[in-house]
Tab-separated table of C-alpha atoms in Angstrom:
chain	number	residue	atom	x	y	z
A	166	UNK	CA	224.891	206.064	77.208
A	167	UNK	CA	222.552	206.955	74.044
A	168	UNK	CA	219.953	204.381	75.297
A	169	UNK	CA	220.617	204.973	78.760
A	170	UNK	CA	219.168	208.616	78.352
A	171	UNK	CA	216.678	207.115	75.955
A	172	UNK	CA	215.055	204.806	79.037
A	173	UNK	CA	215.268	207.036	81.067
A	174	UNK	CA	213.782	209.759	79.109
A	175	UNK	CA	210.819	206.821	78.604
A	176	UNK	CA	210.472	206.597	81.932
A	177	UNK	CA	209.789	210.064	82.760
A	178	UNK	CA	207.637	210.371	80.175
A	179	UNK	CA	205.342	207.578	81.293
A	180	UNK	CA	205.574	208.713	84.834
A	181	UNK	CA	204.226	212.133	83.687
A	182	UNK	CA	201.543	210.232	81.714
A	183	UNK	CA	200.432	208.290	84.525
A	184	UNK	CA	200.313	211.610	86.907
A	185	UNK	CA	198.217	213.282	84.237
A	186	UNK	CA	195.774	209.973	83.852
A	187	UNK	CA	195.244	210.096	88.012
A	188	UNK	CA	194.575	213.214	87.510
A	189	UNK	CA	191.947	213.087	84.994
A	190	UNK	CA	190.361	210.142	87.042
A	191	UNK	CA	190.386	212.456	90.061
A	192	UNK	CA	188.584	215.552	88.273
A	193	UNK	CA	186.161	213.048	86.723
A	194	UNK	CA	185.216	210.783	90.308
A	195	UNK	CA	185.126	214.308	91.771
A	196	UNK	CA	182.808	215.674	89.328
A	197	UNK	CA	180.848	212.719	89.749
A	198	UNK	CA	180.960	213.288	93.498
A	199	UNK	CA	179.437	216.761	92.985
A	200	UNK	CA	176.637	216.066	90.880
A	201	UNK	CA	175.734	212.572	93.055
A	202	UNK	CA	176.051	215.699	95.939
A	203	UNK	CA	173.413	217.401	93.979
A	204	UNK	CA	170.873	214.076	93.691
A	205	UNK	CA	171.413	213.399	97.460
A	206	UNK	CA	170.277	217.119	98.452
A	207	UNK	CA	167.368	216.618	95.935
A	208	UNK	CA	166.501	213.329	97.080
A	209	UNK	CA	166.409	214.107	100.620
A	210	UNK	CA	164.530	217.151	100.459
A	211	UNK	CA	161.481	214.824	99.059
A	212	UNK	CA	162.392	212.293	101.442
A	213	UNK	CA	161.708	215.046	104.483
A	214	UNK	CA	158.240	215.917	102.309
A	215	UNK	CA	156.902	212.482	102.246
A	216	UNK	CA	157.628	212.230	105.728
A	217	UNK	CA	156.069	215.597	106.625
A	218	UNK	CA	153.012	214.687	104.057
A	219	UNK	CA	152.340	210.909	105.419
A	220	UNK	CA	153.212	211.021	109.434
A	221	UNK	CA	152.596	207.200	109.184
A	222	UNK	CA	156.183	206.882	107.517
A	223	UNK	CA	157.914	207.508	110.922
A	224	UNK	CA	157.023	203.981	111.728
A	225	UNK	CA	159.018	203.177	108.912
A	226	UNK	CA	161.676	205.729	109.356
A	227	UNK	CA	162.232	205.037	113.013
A	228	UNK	CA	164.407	201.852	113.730
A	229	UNK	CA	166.263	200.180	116.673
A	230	UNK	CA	169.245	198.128	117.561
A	231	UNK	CA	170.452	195.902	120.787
A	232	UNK	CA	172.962	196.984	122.844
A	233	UNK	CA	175.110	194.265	121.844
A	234	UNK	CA	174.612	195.311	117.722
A	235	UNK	CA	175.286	198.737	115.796
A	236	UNK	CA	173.865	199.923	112.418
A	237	UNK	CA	175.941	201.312	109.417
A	238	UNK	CA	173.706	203.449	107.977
A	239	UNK	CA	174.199	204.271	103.785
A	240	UNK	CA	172.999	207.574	102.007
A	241	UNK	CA	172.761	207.209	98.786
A	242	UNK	CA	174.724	204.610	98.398
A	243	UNK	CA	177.178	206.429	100.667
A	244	UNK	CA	178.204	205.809	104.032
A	245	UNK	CA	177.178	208.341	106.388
A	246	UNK	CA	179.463	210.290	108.669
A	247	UNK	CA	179.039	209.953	112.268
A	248	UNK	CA	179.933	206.277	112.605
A	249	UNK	CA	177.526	203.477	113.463
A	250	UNK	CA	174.423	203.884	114.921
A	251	UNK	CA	172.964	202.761	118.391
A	252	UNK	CA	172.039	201.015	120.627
A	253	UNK	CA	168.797	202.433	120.803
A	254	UNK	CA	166.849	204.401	118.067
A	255	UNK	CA	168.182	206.190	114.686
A	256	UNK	CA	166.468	207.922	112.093
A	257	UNK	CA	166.695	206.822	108.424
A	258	UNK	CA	165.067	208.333	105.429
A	259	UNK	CA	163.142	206.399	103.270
A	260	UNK	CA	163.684	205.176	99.706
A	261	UNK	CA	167.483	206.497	99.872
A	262	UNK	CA	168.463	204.902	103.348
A	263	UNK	CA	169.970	201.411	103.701
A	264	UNK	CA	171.235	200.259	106.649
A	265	UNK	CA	173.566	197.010	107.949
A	266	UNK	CA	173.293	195.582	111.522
A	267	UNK	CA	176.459	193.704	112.814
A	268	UNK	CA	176.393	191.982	115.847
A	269	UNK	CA	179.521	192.762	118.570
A	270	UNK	CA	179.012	189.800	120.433
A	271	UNK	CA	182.006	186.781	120.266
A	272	UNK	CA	181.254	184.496	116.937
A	273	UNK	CA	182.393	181.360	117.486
A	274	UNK	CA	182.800	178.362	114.231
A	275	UNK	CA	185.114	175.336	114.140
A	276	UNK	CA	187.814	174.672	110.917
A	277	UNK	CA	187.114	171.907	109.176
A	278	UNK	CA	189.151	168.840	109.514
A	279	UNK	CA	192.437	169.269	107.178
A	280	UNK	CA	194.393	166.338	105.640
A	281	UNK	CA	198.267	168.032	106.640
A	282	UNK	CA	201.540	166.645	105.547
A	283	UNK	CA	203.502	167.237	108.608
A	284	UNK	CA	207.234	168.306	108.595
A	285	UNK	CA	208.435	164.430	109.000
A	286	UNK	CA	206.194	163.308	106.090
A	287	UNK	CA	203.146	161.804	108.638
A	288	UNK	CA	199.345	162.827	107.493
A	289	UNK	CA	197.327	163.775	110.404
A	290	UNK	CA	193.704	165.306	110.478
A	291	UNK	CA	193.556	168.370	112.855
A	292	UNK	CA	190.280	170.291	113.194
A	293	UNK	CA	190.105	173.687	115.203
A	294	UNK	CA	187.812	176.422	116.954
A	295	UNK	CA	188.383	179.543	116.589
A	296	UNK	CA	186.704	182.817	118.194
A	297	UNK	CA	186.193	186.335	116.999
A	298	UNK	CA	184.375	189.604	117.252
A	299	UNK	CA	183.781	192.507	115.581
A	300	UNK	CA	186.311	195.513	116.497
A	301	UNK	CA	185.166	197.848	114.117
A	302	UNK	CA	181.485	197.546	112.256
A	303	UNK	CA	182.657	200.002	109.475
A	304	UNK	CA	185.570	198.111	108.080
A	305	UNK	CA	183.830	195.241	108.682
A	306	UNK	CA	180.744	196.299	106.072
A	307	UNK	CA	182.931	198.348	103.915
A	308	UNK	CA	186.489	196.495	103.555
A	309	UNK	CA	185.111	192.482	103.065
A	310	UNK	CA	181.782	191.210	101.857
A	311	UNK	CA	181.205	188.523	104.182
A	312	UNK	CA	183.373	188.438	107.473
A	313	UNK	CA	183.057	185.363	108.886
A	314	UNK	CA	183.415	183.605	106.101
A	315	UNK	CA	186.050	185.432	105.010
A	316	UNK	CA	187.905	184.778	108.073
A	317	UNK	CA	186.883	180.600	108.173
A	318	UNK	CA	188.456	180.773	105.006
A	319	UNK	CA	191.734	181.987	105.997
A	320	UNK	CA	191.969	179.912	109.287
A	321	UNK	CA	191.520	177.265	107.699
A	322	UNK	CA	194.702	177.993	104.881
A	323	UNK	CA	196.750	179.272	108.024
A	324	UNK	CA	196.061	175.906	109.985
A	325	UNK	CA	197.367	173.951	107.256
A	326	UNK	CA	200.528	176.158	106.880
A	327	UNK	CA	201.214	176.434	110.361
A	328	UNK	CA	201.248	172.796	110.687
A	329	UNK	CA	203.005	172.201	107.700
A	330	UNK	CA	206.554	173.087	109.541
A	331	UNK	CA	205.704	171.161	112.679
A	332	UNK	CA	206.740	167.421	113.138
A	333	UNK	CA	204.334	165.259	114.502
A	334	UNK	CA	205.977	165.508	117.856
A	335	UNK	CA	205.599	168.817	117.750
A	336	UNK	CA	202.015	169.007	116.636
A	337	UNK	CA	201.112	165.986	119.757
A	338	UNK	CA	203.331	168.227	122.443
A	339	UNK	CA	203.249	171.826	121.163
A	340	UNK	CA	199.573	172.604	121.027
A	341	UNK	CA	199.348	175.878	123.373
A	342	UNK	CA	202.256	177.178	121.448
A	343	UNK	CA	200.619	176.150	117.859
A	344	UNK	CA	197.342	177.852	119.050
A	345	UNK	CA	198.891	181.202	120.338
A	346	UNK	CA	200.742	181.240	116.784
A	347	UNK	CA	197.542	180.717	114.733
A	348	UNK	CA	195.700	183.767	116.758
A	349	UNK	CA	198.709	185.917	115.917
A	350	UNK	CA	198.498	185.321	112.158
A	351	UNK	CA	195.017	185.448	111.939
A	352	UNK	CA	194.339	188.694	113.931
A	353	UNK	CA	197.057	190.133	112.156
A	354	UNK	CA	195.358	189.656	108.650
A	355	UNK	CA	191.982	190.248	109.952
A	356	UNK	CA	192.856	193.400	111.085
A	357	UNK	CA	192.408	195.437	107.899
A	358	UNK	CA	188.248	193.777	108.227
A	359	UNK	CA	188.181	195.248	111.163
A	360	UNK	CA	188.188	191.782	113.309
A	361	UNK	CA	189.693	190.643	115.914
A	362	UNK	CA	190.465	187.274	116.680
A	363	UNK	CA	189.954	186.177	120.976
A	364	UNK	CA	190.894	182.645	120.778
A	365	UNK	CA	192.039	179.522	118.825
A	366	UNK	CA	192.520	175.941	120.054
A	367	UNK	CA	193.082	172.993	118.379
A	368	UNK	CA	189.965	170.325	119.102
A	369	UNK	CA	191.963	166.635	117.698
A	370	UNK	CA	194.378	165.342	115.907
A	371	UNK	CA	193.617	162.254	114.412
A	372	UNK	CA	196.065	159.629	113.160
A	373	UNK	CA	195.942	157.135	110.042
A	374	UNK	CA	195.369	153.697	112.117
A	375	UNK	CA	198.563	152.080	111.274
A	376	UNK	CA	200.410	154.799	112.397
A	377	UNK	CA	198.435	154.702	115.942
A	378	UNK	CA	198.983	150.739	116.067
A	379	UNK	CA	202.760	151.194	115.453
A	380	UNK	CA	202.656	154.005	117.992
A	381	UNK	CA	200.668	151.555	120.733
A	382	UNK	CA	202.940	148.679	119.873
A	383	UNK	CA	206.105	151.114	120.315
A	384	UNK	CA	204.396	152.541	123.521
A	385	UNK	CA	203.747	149.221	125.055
A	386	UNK	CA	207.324	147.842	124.049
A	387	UNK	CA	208.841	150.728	125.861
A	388	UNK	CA	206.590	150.040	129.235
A	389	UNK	CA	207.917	146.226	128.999
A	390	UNK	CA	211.125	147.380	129.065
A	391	UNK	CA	210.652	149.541	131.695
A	392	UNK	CA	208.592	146.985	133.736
A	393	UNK	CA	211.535	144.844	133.725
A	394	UNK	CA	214.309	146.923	134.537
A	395	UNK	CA	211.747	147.769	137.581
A	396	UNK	CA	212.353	143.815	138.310
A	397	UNK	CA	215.316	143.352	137.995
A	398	UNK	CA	216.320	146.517	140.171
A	399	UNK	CA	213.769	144.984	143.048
A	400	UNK	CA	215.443	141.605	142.664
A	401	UNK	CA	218.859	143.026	143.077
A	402	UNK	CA	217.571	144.560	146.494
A	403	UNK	CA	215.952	141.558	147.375
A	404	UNK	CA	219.463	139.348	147.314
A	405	UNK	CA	221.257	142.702	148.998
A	406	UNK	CA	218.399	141.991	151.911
A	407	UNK	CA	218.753	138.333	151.901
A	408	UNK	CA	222.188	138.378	151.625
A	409	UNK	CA	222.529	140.778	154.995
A	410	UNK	CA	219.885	138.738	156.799
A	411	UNK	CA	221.904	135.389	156.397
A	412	UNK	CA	224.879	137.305	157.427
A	413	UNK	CA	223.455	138.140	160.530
A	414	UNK	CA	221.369	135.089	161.439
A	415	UNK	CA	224.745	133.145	160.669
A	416	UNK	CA	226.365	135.268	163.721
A	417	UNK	CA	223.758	133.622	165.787
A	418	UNK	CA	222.792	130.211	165.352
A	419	UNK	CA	219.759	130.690	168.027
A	420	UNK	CA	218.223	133.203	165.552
A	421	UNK	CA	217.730	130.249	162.626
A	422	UNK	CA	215.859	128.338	165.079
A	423	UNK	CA	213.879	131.536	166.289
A	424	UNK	CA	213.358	131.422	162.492
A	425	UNK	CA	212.172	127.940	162.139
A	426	UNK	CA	209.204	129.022	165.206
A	427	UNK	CA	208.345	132.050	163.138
A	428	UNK	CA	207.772	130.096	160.309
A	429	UNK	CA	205.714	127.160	161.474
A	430	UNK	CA	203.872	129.934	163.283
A	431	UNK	CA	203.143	131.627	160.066
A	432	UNK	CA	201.777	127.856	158.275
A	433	UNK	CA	199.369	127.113	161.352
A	434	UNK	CA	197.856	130.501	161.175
A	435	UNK	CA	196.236	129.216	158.037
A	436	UNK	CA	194.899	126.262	159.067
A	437	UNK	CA	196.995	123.742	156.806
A	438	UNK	CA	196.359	119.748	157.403
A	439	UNK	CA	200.348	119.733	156.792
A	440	UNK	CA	202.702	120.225	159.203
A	441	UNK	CA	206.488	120.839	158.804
A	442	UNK	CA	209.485	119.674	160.919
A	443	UNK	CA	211.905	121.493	159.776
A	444	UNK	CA	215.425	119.445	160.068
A	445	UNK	CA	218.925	122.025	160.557
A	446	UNK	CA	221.104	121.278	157.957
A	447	UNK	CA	224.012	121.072	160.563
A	448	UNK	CA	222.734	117.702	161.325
A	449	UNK	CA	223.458	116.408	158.102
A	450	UNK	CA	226.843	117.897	157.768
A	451	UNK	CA	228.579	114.293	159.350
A	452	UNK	CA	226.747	111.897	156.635
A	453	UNK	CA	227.407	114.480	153.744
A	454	UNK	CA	231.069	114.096	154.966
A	455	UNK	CA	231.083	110.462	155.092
Protein backbone atom coordinates (compact mmCIF):
# COMPACT_ATOMS: atom_id res chain seq x y z
CA UNK A 1 0.00 0.00 0.00
CA UNK A 2 3.04 2.35 1.25
CA UNK A 3 4.47 2.32 -2.34
CA UNK A 4 1.27 2.20 -3.93
CA UNK A 5 0.52 5.82 -2.54
CA UNK A 6 4.16 6.56 -3.13
CA UNK A 7 3.64 6.00 -7.24
CA UNK A 8 0.96 7.39 -7.28
CA UNK A 9 1.83 10.41 -5.39
CA UNK A 10 4.94 10.42 -8.22
CA UNK A 11 2.68 10.43 -10.70
CA UNK A 12 0.72 13.36 -9.80
CA UNK A 13 3.51 15.14 -9.13
CA UNK A 14 5.01 14.76 -12.58
CA UNK A 15 1.69 15.32 -14.17
CA UNK A 16 1.56 18.72 -12.36
CA UNK A 17 5.16 19.31 -13.54
CA UNK A 18 4.44 18.65 -17.00
CA UNK A 19 1.13 21.04 -16.88
CA UNK A 20 3.31 23.76 -15.41
CA UNK A 21 6.27 23.14 -18.24
CA UNK A 22 3.29 23.51 -21.17
CA UNK A 23 2.51 26.21 -19.58
CA UNK A 24 5.66 28.02 -19.44
CA UNK A 25 6.21 27.00 -23.19
CA UNK A 26 2.82 28.57 -23.93
CA UNK A 27 3.53 32.07 -22.13
CA UNK A 28 6.98 32.03 -23.76
CA UNK A 29 5.76 31.01 -27.80
CA UNK A 30 3.03 33.55 -26.96
CA UNK A 31 5.28 36.20 -25.92
CA UNK A 32 7.24 35.48 -28.82
CA UNK A 33 4.08 35.72 -30.90
CA UNK A 34 3.52 39.27 -29.58
CA UNK A 35 6.71 40.79 -30.11
CA UNK A 36 7.11 38.90 -33.85
CA UNK A 37 3.31 40.84 -33.92
CA UNK A 38 5.19 43.95 -33.19
CA UNK A 39 8.12 43.38 -36.14
CA UNK A 40 5.33 42.44 -38.66
CA UNK A 41 3.34 45.86 -37.97
CA UNK A 42 6.80 47.61 -38.19
CA UNK A 43 7.87 45.86 -41.14
CA UNK A 44 4.86 46.40 -43.09
CA UNK A 45 4.40 49.89 -42.41
CA UNK A 46 7.93 50.41 -44.39
CA UNK A 47 6.91 47.92 -46.77
CA UNK A 48 3.61 50.30 -47.69
CA UNK A 49 6.42 53.40 -47.71
CA UNK A 50 8.69 51.91 -50.21
CA UNK A 51 5.84 51.14 -52.21
CA UNK A 52 4.28 54.61 -51.88
CA UNK A 53 8.03 56.17 -52.36
CA UNK A 54 9.08 53.94 -55.60
CA UNK A 55 5.59 53.32 -57.68
CA UNK A 56 7.85 51.05 -59.86
CA UNK A 57 7.65 48.33 -56.97
CA UNK A 58 3.99 47.48 -57.91
CA UNK A 59 5.44 45.59 -60.78
CA UNK A 60 7.05 43.67 -58.27
CA UNK A 61 4.32 43.60 -55.77
CA UNK A 62 1.62 42.64 -58.21
CA UNK A 63 1.59 38.84 -59.15
CA UNK A 64 -0.69 36.28 -60.93
CA UNK A 65 -1.74 32.71 -60.95
CA UNK A 66 -3.69 30.21 -63.56
CA UNK A 67 -6.89 29.17 -62.96
CA UNK A 68 -5.82 25.74 -62.55
CA UNK A 69 -2.96 26.92 -59.59
CA UNK A 70 -3.42 28.92 -56.17
CA UNK A 71 -0.77 30.84 -54.13
CA UNK A 72 -0.09 30.42 -50.31
CA UNK A 73 1.01 33.54 -49.47
CA UNK A 74 3.57 33.87 -46.04
CA UNK A 75 3.91 37.09 -43.80
CA UNK A 76 6.63 37.07 -42.03
CA UNK A 77 7.26 33.85 -42.06
CA UNK A 78 3.58 33.37 -41.24
CA UNK A 79 0.86 32.13 -43.20
CA UNK A 80 -1.66 34.60 -43.97
CA UNK A 81 -5.34 34.33 -43.18
CA UNK A 82 -7.72 34.31 -45.93
CA UNK A 83 -6.65 31.07 -47.59
CA UNK A 84 -4.89 30.76 -50.94
CA UNK A 85 -4.79 33.20 -53.38
CA UNK A 86 -6.23 33.36 -57.03
CA UNK A 87 -6.69 32.72 -59.90
CA UNK A 88 -6.03 36.01 -61.05
CA UNK A 89 -4.00 38.83 -59.30
CA UNK A 90 -2.88 39.24 -55.43
CA UNK A 91 -0.95 41.73 -53.77
CA UNK A 92 2.24 40.86 -51.84
CA UNK A 93 4.54 43.15 -49.98
CA UNK A 94 7.95 43.18 -50.65
CA UNK A 95 10.99 42.00 -48.67
CA UNK A 96 8.53 40.26 -46.00
CA UNK A 97 6.20 38.36 -48.56
CA UNK A 98 6.89 34.82 -49.80
CA UNK A 99 4.63 33.05 -51.63
CA UNK A 100 4.12 29.07 -52.91
CA UNK A 101 2.20 28.18 -56.13
CA UNK A 102 0.68 24.59 -56.23
CA UNK A 103 -0.78 23.35 -59.14
CA UNK A 104 -4.62 21.64 -58.79
CA UNK A 105 -4.41 19.86 -61.84
CA UNK A 106 -4.22 15.61 -61.67
CA UNK A 107 -0.28 14.59 -61.11
CA UNK A 108 0.27 11.55 -62.49
CA UNK A 109 3.96 9.20 -61.72
CA UNK A 110 4.41 5.43 -61.98
CA UNK A 111 5.95 3.12 -58.75
CA UNK A 112 8.88 1.69 -59.45
CA UNK A 113 9.15 -1.93 -60.16
CA UNK A 114 9.24 -3.89 -56.61
CA UNK A 115 10.90 -7.31 -56.07
CA UNK A 116 7.60 -8.86 -53.72
CA UNK A 117 7.60 -12.13 -51.94
CA UNK A 118 4.12 -13.15 -52.55
CA UNK A 119 1.94 -15.02 -49.93
CA UNK A 120 2.91 -18.63 -51.57
CA UNK A 121 6.66 -17.78 -51.49
CA UNK A 122 6.81 -16.76 -55.61
CA UNK A 123 8.91 -13.33 -56.41
CA UNK A 124 7.17 -11.30 -58.92
CA UNK A 125 8.03 -7.66 -60.15
CA UNK A 126 4.85 -5.43 -60.17
CA UNK A 127 5.17 -1.77 -61.18
CA UNK A 128 2.13 0.72 -60.80
CA UNK A 129 0.55 4.24 -61.77
CA UNK A 130 -0.90 6.06 -59.58
CA UNK A 131 -2.90 9.53 -59.83
CA UNK A 132 -3.42 12.41 -57.48
CA UNK A 133 -4.33 16.01 -56.93
CA UNK A 134 -4.16 18.52 -54.64
CA UNK A 135 -7.41 18.85 -52.28
CA UNK A 136 -6.19 21.37 -50.13
CA UNK A 137 -2.97 23.78 -51.09
CA UNK A 138 -2.55 24.76 -47.35
CA UNK A 139 -1.92 21.40 -45.84
CA UNK A 140 -0.24 20.57 -48.69
CA UNK A 141 2.64 23.55 -48.12
CA UNK A 142 2.32 23.51 -44.44
CA UNK A 143 1.86 19.70 -43.23
CA UNK A 144 4.74 17.83 -45.77
CA UNK A 145 7.76 19.30 -47.48
CA UNK A 146 7.52 17.75 -50.72
CA UNK A 147 4.09 16.09 -51.72
CA UNK A 148 4.60 14.10 -54.42
CA UNK A 149 7.38 12.66 -53.34
CA UNK A 150 6.16 12.13 -50.22
CA UNK A 151 3.31 10.29 -51.54
CA UNK A 152 5.66 8.04 -54.36
CA UNK A 153 7.27 7.13 -51.34
CA UNK A 154 4.47 5.66 -49.56
CA UNK A 155 2.84 3.95 -52.66
CA UNK A 156 5.50 2.42 -53.26
CA UNK A 157 5.85 0.76 -49.30
CA UNK A 158 1.94 0.16 -49.55
CA UNK A 159 2.35 -1.79 -52.97
CA UNK A 160 4.75 -4.04 -51.51
CA UNK A 161 2.57 -4.69 -48.37
CA UNK A 162 -0.51 -5.05 -50.12
CA UNK A 163 0.94 -7.66 -52.22
CA UNK A 164 2.69 -9.26 -49.62
CA UNK A 165 -0.72 -11.17 -48.41
CA UNK A 166 -1.81 -12.00 -51.93
CA UNK A 167 -0.87 -15.40 -53.63
CA UNK A 168 0.20 -15.27 -56.97
CA UNK A 169 -3.20 -16.32 -58.12
CA UNK A 170 -4.51 -13.70 -56.53
CA UNK A 171 -2.13 -11.02 -57.66
CA UNK A 172 -2.67 -12.59 -61.78
CA UNK A 173 -6.76 -12.62 -61.14
CA UNK A 174 -7.45 -9.98 -58.46
CA UNK A 175 -6.05 -6.84 -59.98
CA UNK A 176 -9.27 -4.41 -59.91
CA UNK A 177 -9.73 -5.49 -56.38
CA UNK A 178 -5.79 -4.99 -55.48
CA UNK A 179 -6.02 -1.50 -57.16
CA UNK A 180 -9.27 -0.24 -55.39
CA UNK A 181 -7.43 -1.44 -52.04
CA UNK A 182 -4.18 0.48 -52.73
CA UNK A 183 -6.32 3.90 -53.46
CA UNK A 184 -8.05 3.33 -50.14
CA UNK A 185 -4.83 3.13 -48.12
CA UNK A 186 -3.15 5.68 -49.82
CA UNK A 187 -5.88 8.42 -49.78
CA UNK A 188 -6.44 7.56 -46.38
CA UNK A 189 -2.79 8.49 -45.28
CA UNK A 190 -2.53 11.26 -47.67
CA UNK A 191 -5.27 12.86 -46.27
CA UNK A 192 -3.61 14.69 -43.37
CA UNK A 193 -1.20 16.43 -46.74
CA UNK A 194 -4.09 17.46 -47.92
CA UNK A 195 -4.09 14.95 -51.13
CA UNK A 196 -6.20 13.03 -52.60
CA UNK A 197 -5.55 10.08 -54.44
CA UNK A 198 -8.06 9.57 -58.10
CA UNK A 199 -6.67 6.40 -59.31
CA UNK A 200 -4.24 3.42 -59.04
CA UNK A 201 -3.70 0.52 -61.46
CA UNK A 202 -1.30 -1.94 -61.61
CA UNK A 203 0.82 -1.65 -65.18
CA UNK A 204 2.71 -5.64 -65.11
CA UNK A 205 3.59 -8.22 -63.30
CA UNK A 206 6.52 -9.85 -64.36
CA UNK A 207 7.60 -13.41 -63.58
CA UNK A 208 11.19 -15.03 -62.92
CA UNK A 209 11.50 -17.11 -66.39
CA UNK A 210 11.45 -20.49 -64.94
CA UNK A 211 8.49 -19.88 -63.23
CA UNK A 212 6.74 -18.63 -66.68
CA UNK A 213 8.26 -21.83 -68.54
CA UNK A 214 6.81 -24.16 -65.83
CA UNK A 215 3.61 -22.14 -66.07
CA UNK A 216 3.58 -22.54 -70.23
CA UNK A 217 4.56 -26.16 -69.93
CA UNK A 218 1.65 -26.67 -67.21
CA UNK A 219 -0.68 -24.53 -69.48
CA UNK A 220 0.01 -26.46 -72.58
CA UNK A 221 -0.19 -29.93 -70.69
CA UNK A 222 -3.61 -28.99 -69.52
CA UNK A 223 -4.83 -27.96 -73.32
CA UNK A 224 -3.45 -31.60 -74.43
CA UNK A 225 -5.49 -33.04 -72.11
CA UNK A 226 -8.29 -31.23 -72.95
CA UNK A 227 -7.71 -31.64 -76.75
CA UNK A 228 -8.02 -35.23 -76.26
CA UNK A 229 -10.87 -35.73 -74.18
CA UNK A 230 -12.41 -33.38 -77.12
CA UNK A 231 -11.38 -36.63 -79.34
CA UNK A 232 -12.26 -39.04 -77.75
CA UNK A 233 -15.85 -37.55 -76.96
CA UNK A 234 -16.16 -36.90 -81.03
CA UNK A 235 -15.04 -40.47 -81.64
CA UNK A 236 -17.56 -41.87 -79.29
CA UNK A 237 -20.29 -39.95 -81.42
CA UNK A 238 -18.82 -40.96 -84.46
CA UNK A 239 -19.31 -45.00 -83.65
CA UNK A 240 -22.98 -43.92 -82.01
CA UNK A 241 -23.56 -42.47 -85.84
CA UNK A 242 -21.99 -45.32 -87.56
CA UNK A 243 -23.36 -47.70 -85.48
CA UNK A 244 -27.20 -46.31 -86.23
CA UNK A 245 -26.41 -45.93 -89.92
CA UNK A 246 -25.44 -49.72 -90.31
CA UNK A 247 -28.47 -50.48 -88.34
CA UNK A 248 -30.57 -48.95 -90.71
CA UNK A 249 -28.88 -49.66 -94.04
CA UNK A 250 -28.91 -53.40 -92.71
CA UNK A 251 -32.95 -53.10 -92.70
CA UNK A 252 -32.56 -52.48 -96.34
CA UNK A 253 -30.19 -54.21 -98.37
CA UNK A 254 -31.08 -51.79 -101.53
CA UNK A 255 -29.69 -48.87 -99.44
CA UNK A 256 -25.86 -50.56 -99.35
CA UNK A 257 -25.98 -50.65 -102.98
CA UNK A 258 -27.50 -47.01 -103.17
CA UNK A 259 -24.34 -46.64 -101.04
CA UNK A 260 -21.90 -48.27 -103.29
CA UNK A 261 -23.39 -45.48 -106.35
CA UNK A 262 -22.86 -42.68 -103.88
CA UNK A 263 -19.54 -43.61 -103.38
CA UNK A 264 -18.11 -44.26 -106.80
CA UNK A 265 -19.95 -41.04 -107.54
CA UNK A 266 -17.98 -39.25 -104.95
CA UNK A 267 -14.23 -40.93 -106.51
CA UNK A 268 -15.13 -39.83 -110.23
CA UNK A 269 -15.91 -36.35 -109.16
CA UNK A 270 -12.19 -36.06 -108.68
CA UNK A 271 -10.98 -37.24 -111.63
CA UNK A 272 -9.03 -40.45 -110.33
CA UNK A 273 -7.31 -42.85 -113.16
CA UNK A 274 -8.64 -45.66 -110.59
CA UNK A 275 -11.77 -47.02 -110.61
CA UNK A 276 -13.46 -49.24 -107.96
CA UNK A 277 -15.87 -52.22 -108.30
CA UNK A 278 -16.95 -52.61 -105.28
CA UNK A 279 -17.80 -56.55 -104.61
CA UNK A 280 -20.96 -57.19 -101.66
CA UNK A 281 -19.62 -59.20 -99.16
CA UNK A 282 -22.81 -61.45 -99.38
CA UNK A 283 -21.23 -62.96 -102.34
CA UNK A 284 -18.50 -64.32 -100.52
CA UNK A 285 -20.48 -65.64 -97.67
CA UNK A 286 -20.77 -69.45 -99.64
CA UNK A 287 -16.75 -69.81 -100.13
CA UNK A 288 -16.08 -68.38 -96.53
CA UNK A 289 -18.47 -71.25 -95.52
CA UNK A 290 -16.87 -73.85 -97.50
Amino acid sequence: MASESIKMENSSWSEGRGEEDSKNRLHTAGSDAGGLDACTKVLMGFSYFLVIIFPFALFVCIKTVAEYERAIIFRAGRLLPGGPKGPGLFFILPCIDEFRVIDLRTLSFDVPPQEILSKDSVTVTVDAVVYIRVADPTMAVLNVENYKRSTELLAATTLRNVLGTKTLAEVLSQRDEISSSLQTLLDDATDPWGIKVERVEIKDVSLPMLMQRAMAAEAEASREARAKVIAAEGEQNASRALKEAADIIAESPNALQLRYLQTLNSISAEKNSTIIFPLPIDLLAGFMKK
